[in-house]
Coordinates of C-alpha atoms in Angstrom, one line a residue:
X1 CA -25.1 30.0 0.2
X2 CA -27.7 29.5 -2.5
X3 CA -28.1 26.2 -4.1
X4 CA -26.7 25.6 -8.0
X5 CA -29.8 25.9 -9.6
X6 CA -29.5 23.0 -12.0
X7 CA -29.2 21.1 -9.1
X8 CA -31.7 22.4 -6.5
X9 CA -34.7 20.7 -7.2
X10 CA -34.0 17.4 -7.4
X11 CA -31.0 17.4 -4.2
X12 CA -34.1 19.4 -2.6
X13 CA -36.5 16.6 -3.0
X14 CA -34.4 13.9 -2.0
X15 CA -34.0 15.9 1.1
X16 CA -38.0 16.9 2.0
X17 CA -38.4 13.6 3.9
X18 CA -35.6 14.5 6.3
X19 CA -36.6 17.8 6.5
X20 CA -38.7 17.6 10.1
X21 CA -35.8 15.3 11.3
X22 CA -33.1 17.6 10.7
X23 CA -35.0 21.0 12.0
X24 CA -32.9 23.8 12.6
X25 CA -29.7 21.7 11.1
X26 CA -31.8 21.7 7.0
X27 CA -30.5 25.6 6.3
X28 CA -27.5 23.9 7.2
X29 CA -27.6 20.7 5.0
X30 CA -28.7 22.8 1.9
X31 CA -25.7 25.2 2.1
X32 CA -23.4 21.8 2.5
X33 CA -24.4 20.0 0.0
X34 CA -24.2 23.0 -2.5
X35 CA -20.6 23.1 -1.5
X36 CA -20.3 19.2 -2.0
X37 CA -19.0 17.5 -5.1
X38 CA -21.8 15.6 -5.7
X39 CA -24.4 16.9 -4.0
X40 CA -27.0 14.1 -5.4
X41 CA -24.6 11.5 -3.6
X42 CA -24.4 13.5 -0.6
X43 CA -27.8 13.7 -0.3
X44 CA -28.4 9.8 -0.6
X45 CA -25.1 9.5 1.6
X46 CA -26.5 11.8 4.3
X47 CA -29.9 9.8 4.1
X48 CA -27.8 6.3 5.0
X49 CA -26.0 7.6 7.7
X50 CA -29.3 9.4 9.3
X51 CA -30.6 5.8 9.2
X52 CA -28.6 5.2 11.8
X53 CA -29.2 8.5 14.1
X54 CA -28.5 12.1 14.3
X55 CA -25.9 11.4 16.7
X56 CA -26.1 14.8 19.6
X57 CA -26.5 17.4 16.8
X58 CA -23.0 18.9 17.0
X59 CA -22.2 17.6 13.6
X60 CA -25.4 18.8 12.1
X61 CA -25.4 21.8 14.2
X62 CA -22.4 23.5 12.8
X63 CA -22.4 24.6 9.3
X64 CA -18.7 23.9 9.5
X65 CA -18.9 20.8 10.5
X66 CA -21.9 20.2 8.5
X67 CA -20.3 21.4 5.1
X68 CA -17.5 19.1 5.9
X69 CA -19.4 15.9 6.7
X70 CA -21.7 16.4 3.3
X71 CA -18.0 17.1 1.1
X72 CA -16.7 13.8 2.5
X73 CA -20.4 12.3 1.4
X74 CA -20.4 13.5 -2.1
X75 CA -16.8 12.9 -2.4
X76 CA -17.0 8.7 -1.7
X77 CA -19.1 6.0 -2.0
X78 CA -16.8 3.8 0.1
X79 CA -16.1 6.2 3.0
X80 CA -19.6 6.9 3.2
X81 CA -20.1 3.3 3.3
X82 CA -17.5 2.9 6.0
X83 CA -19.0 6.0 8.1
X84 CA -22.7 4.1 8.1
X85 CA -21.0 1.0 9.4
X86 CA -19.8 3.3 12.2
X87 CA -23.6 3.0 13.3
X88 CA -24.6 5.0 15.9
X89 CA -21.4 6.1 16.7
X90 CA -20.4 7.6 13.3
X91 CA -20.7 11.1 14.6
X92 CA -18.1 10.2 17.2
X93 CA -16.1 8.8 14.4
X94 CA -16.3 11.6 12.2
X95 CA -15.1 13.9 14.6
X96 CA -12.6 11.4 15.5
X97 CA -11.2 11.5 12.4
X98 CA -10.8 15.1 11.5
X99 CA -8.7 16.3 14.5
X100 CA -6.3 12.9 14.1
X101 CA -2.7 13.4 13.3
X102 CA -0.1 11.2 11.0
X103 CA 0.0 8.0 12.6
X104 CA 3.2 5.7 12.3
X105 CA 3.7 1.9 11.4
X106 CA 4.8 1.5 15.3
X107 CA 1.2 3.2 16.5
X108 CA -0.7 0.8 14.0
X109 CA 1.3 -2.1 15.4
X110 CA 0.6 -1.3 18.5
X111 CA -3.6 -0.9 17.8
X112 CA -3.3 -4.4 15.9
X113 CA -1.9 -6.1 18.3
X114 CA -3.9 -5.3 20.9
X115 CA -7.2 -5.8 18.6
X116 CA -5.4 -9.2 17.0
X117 CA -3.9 -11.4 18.7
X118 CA -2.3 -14.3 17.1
X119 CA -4.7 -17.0 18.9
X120 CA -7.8 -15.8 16.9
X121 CA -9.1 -17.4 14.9
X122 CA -8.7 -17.5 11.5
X123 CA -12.0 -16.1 10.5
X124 CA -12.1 -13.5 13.2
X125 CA -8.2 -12.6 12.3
X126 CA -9.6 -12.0 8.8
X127 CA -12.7 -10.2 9.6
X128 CA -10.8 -7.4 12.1
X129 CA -8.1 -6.9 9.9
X130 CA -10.2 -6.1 7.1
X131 CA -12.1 -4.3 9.3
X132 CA -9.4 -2.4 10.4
X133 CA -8.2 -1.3 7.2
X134 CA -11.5 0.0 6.5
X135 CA -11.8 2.0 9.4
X136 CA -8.3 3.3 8.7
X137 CA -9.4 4.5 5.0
X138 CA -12.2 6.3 6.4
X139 CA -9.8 8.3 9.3
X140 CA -7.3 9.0 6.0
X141 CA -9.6 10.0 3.2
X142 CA -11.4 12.0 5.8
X143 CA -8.1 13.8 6.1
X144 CA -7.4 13.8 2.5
X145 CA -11.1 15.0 0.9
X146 CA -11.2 17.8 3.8
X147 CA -6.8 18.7 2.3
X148 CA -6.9 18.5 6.0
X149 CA -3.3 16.8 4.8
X150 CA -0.4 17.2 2.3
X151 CA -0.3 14.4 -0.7
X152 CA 2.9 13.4 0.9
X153 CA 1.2 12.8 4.5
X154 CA -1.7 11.1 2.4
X155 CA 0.7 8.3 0.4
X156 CA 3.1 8.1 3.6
X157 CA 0.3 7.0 5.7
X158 CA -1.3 4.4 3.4
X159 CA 1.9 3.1 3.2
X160 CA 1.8 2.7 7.4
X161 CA -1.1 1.6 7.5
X162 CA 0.1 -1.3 4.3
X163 CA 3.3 -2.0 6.0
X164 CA 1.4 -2.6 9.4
X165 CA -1.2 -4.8 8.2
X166 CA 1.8 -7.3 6.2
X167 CA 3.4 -7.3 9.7
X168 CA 0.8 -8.5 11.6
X169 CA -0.5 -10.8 8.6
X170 CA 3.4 -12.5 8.8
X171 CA 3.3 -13.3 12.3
X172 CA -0.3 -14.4 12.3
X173 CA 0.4 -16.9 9.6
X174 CA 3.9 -17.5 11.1
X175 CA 2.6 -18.8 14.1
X176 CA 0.1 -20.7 12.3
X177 CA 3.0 -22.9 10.7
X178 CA 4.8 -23.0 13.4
X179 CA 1.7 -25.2 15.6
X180 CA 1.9 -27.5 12.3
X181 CA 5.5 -27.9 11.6
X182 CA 7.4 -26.1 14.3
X183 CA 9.9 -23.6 13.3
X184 CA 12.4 -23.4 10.7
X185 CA 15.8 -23.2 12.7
X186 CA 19.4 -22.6 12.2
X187 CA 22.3 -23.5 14.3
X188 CA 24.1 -20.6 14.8
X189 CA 27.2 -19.9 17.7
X190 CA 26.3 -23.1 19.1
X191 CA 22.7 -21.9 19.3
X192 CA 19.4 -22.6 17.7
X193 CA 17.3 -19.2 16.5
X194 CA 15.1 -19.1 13.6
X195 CA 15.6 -18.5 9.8
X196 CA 14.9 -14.9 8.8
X197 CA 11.9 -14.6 6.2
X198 CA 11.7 -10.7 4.7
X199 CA 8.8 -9.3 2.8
X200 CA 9.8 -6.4 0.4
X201 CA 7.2 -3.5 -0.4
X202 CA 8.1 -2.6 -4.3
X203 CA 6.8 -0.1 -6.3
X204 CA 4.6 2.4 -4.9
X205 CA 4.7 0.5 -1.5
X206 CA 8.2 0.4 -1.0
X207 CA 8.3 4.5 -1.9
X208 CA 5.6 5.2 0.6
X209 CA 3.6 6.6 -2.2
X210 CA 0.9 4.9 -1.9
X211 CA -3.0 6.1 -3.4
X212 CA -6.0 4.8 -2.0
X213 CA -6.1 2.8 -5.1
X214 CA -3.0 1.2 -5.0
X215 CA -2.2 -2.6 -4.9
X216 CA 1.4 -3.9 -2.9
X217 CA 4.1 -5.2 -4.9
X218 CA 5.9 -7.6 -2.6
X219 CA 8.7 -9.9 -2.7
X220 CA 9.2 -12.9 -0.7
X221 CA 12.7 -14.2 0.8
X222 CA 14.6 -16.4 3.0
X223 CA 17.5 -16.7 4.9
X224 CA 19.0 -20.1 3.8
X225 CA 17.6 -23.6 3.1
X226 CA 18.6 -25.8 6.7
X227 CA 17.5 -28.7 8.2
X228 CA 14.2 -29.5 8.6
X229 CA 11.5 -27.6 11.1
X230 CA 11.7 -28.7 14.5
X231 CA 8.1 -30.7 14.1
X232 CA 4.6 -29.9 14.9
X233 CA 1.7 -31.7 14.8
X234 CA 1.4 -32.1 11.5
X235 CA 5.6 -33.3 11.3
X236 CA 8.3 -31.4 10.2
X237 CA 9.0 -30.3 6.7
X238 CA 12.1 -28.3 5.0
X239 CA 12.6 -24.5 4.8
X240 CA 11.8 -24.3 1.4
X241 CA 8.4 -25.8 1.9
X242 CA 8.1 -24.1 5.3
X243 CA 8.2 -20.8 3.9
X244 CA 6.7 -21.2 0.5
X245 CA 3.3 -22.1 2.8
X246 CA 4.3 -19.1 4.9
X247 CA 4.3 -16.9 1.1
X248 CA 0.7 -18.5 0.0
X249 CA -1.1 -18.4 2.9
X250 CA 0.3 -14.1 4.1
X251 CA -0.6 -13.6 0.1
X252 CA -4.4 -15.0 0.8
X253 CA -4.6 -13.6 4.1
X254 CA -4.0 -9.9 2.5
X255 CA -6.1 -10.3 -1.0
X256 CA -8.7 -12.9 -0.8
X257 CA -11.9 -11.1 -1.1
X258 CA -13.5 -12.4 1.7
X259 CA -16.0 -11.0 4.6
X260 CA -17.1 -8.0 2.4
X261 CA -13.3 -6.9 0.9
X262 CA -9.9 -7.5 0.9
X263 CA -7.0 -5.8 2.9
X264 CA -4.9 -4.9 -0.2
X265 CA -4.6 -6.6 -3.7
X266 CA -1.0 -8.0 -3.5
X267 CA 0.6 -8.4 -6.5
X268 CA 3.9 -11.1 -7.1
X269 CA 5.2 -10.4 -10.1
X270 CA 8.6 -8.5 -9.4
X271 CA 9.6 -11.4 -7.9
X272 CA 13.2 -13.1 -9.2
X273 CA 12.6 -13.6 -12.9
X274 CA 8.7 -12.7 -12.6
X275 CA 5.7 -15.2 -12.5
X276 CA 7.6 -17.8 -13.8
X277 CA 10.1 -18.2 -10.6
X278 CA 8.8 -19.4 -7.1
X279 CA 6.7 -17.4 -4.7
X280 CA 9.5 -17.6 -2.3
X281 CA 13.5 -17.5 -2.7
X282 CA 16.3 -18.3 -0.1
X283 CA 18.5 -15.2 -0.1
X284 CA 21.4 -17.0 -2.0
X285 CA 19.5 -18.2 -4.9
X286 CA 17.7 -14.8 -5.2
X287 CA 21.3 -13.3 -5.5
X288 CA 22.8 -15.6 -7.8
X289 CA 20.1 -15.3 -10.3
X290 CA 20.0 -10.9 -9.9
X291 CA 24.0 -11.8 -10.6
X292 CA 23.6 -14.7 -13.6
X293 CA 20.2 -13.7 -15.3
X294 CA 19.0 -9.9 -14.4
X295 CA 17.2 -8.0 -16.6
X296 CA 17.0 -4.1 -16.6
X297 CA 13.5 -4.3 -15.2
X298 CA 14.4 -5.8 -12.5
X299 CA 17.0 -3.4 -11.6
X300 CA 14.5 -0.7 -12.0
X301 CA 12.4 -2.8 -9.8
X302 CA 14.7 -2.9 -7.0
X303 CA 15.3 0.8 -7.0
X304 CA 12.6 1.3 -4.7
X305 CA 12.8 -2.3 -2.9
X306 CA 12.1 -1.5 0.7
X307 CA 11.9 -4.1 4.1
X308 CA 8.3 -4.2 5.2
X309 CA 7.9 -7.0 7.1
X310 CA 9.9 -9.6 8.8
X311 CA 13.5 -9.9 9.6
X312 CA 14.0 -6.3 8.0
X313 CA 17.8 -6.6 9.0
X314 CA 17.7 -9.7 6.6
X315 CA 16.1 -7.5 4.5
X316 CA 19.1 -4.8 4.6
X317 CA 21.7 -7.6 3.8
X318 CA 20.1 -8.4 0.6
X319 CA 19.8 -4.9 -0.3
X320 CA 23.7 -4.2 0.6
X321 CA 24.9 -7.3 -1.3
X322 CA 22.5 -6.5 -4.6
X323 CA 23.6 -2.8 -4.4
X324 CA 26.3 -3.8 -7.2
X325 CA 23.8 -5.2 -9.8
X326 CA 21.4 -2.3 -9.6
X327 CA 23.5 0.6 -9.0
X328 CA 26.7 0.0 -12.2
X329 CA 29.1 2.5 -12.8
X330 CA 28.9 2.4 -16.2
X331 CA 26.5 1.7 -18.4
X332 CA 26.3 0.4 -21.7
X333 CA 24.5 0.1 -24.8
X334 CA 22.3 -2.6 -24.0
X335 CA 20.9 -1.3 -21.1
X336 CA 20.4 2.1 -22.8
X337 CA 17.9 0.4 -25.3
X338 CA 16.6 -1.9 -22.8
X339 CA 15.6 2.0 -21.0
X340 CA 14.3 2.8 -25.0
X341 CA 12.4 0.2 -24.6
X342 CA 10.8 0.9 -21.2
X343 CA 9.7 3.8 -22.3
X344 CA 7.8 2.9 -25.3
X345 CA 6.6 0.2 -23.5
X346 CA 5.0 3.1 -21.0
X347 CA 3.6 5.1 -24.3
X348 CA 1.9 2.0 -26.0
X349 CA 0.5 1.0 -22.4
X350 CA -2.4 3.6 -23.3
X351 CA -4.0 2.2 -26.5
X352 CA -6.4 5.3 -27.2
X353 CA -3.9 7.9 -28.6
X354 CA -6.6 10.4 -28.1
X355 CA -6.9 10.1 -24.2
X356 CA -2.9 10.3 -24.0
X357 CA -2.9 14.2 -23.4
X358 CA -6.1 13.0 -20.9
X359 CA -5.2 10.2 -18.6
X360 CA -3.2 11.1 -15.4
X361 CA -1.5 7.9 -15.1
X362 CA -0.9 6.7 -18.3
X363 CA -0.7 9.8 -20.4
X364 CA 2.0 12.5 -21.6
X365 CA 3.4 13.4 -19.0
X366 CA 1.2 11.4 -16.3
X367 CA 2.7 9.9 -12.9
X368 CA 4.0 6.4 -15.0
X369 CA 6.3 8.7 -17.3
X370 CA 7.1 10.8 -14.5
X371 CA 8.5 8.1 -12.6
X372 CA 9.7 6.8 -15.3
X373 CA 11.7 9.9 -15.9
X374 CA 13.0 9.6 -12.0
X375 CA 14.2 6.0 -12.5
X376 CA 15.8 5.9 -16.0
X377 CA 17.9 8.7 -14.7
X378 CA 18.6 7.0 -11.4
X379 CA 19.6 3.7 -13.7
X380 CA 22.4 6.4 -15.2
X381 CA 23.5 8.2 -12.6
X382 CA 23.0 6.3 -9.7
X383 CA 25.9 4.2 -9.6
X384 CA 28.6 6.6 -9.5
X385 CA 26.4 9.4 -7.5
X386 CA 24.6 7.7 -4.0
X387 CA 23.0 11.2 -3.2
X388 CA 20.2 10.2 -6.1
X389 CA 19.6 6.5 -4.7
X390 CA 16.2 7.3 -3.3
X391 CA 13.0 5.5 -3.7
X392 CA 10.2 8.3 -3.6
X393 CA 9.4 10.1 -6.4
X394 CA 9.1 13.7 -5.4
X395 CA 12.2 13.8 -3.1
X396 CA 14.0 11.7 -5.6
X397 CA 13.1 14.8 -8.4
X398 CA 14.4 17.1 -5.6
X399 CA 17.9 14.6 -5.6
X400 CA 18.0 15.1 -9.2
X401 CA 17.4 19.0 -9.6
X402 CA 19.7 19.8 -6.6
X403 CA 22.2 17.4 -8.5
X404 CA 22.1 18.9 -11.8
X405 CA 20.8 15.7 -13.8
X406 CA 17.4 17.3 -14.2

């Protein structure tokens, strides 16, 4: 395939250094990075990653396999960068990576577990779970760049890999608390057993629909205020406190930009009645103020509230018994301005009207109005007709068609 002219000679003489290295494979490498996006960053990707070896040739040795490798380098700074940390082995990792299949929450649990256990620590917790992630974006974009898999399969399994990382991040810092305080307890049939504590995926997260850009919109809950943990070596303290350390310290282990990144940015602010409320709410309180105070936001918020993490069966309680504030059977006036509202509030979000026939997220007709579209009519309909009550977008646009509201 011959090289884009405009392009040739400088991608060719970022190359002529490498050229006795690669041998037979540079016919190869020139074809491949004609095909890539960029090929000026493929070529300075490929020159990282030869920094670290050939690896046996079958990469290099394969225009296939070479074509793909330079597409993923000229597609992505940061999964280049996360293939050269692979070191020698990046070869290995490559392949690795573009024969794997969808991988579930459960098989991600199972790999964390095994590479973190709870008595790290706290820097070496940090350090692998980060490093995990990393090493999971690479295995997914691979996929994705390559259309080696669907949109669907690409947002479903960030979302795993999310949902995973929260899990493990919950226990770790669970346990954590528990060596200080002991555990926060209920008596319950004559029995002690610990208070549930749920984390919700919102958004994009709790829709399993999210982009490799994404932050995680989580809320925070638990069970019931009690008595007092059952003391630790730091005392004993009540639930409220308990789990309002358990809220700050999962929220830091996620987003602090430590050890070269962060796992995900989290963001708080769906939380009951938005930053001004607390970073954690016993289920009762959480209820009476959806009940007493509840804005249309936030119903639109817990359309797509999901259990992530925790006691998810907790999680489905809540869910069941604030069913009735989010899902009305009639509507009225109010909340059909407060939808008006929304949805101007979405059109002056983009402040250059000449990019709003431009920008895919923010623009006519971009993925915030079409999910917009999805939940103003769930708000409407959803109350009197469960089969729309779904949280991700495209199947939920599937509900809507099949039912006739769209």
């Amino acid at each position: 395939m011959p090289i884009p002219l405009p392009l040739a000679s400088s991608v060719v003489q970022l190359m002529q250094p490498l050229r006795e290295a690669l041998g037979s494979a540079w016919d190869s490498v020139l074809a491949g990075l004609a095909r890539a996006p960029d090929p000026a960053l493929a070529a300075a990707n490929l020159r990282r990653l030869l920094e670290e070896g050939t690896g046996s040739g079958v990469v290099l040795g394969s225009p296939e396999l070479c074509a793909d490798l330079l597409f993923v380098l000229g597609s992505s700074l940061h999964l280049a960068s996360v293939l050269c940390l692979q070191g020698g082995q990046w070869e290995a990792a490559f392949l690795s990576d573009r024969r794997s299949s969808l991988k579930s929450v459960e098989a991600h649990l199972t790999d964390l577990h095994q590479q973190l256990p709870l008595e790290l620590p706290e820097e070496d917790f940090l350090r692998g779970l980060r490093a995990y992630r990393n090493r999971e974006y690479l295995r997914i974009g691979v996929r994705d760049v390559l259309a080696l898999a669907s949109l669907e399969d690409t947002t479903r399994e960030l979302s795993s890999l999310a949902e995973a990382a929260v899990q493990i991040a919950c226990e770790y810092n669970r346990a954590k608390l528990q060596a200080l305080y002991g555990d926060a307890m209920v008596e319950e049939h004559g029995r002690m057993r610990p208070l549930g504590f749920v984390v919700f995926g919102m958004g994009k997260f709790g829709g399993q629909e999210l982009n490799f850009s994404s932050d995680i919109d989580l809320i925070y809950l638990y069970e019931r205020d009690a008595g007092p943990t059952t003391g630790g070596e730091k005392g004993a303290v009540e639930p409220r406190r308990f789990f309002s350390q358990l809220a700050q310290s999962l929220t830091r282990t996620l987003s602090d930009l430590v050890f070269g990144g962060r796992v995900f940015r989290v963001d708080l602010r769906l939380r009951p009645d938005g930053m001004n409320g607390p970073i954690v709410n016993p289920l009762p309180n959480a209820l009476l103020y959806y009940e007493s105070w509840g804005q249309t936001w936030e119903r639109v918020a817990l359309l797509k509230a999901r259990p992530v993490a925790g006691d998810k069966e907790l999680g489905e309680q809540f869910l069941r018994e604030v069913a009735p504030f989010v899902f009305r059977h009639y509507l009225d006036y109010a909340t059909l301005e407060d939808i008006k509202e929304m949805k101007a509030r979405v059109e002056r979000s983009l402040r250059a009207p000449e990019q709003r026939g431009l920008n895919v997220k923010l623009g006519r007709g971009g993925i915030r109005e079409v999910e917009f579209v999805v939940q103003a009519l769930q708000l409407i309909h959803a109350g009197k007709d469960p089969r729309v009550r779904e949280r991700t977008t495209l199947p939920a646009l599937d509900r809507l068609v099949e039912c006739r509201y769209l």
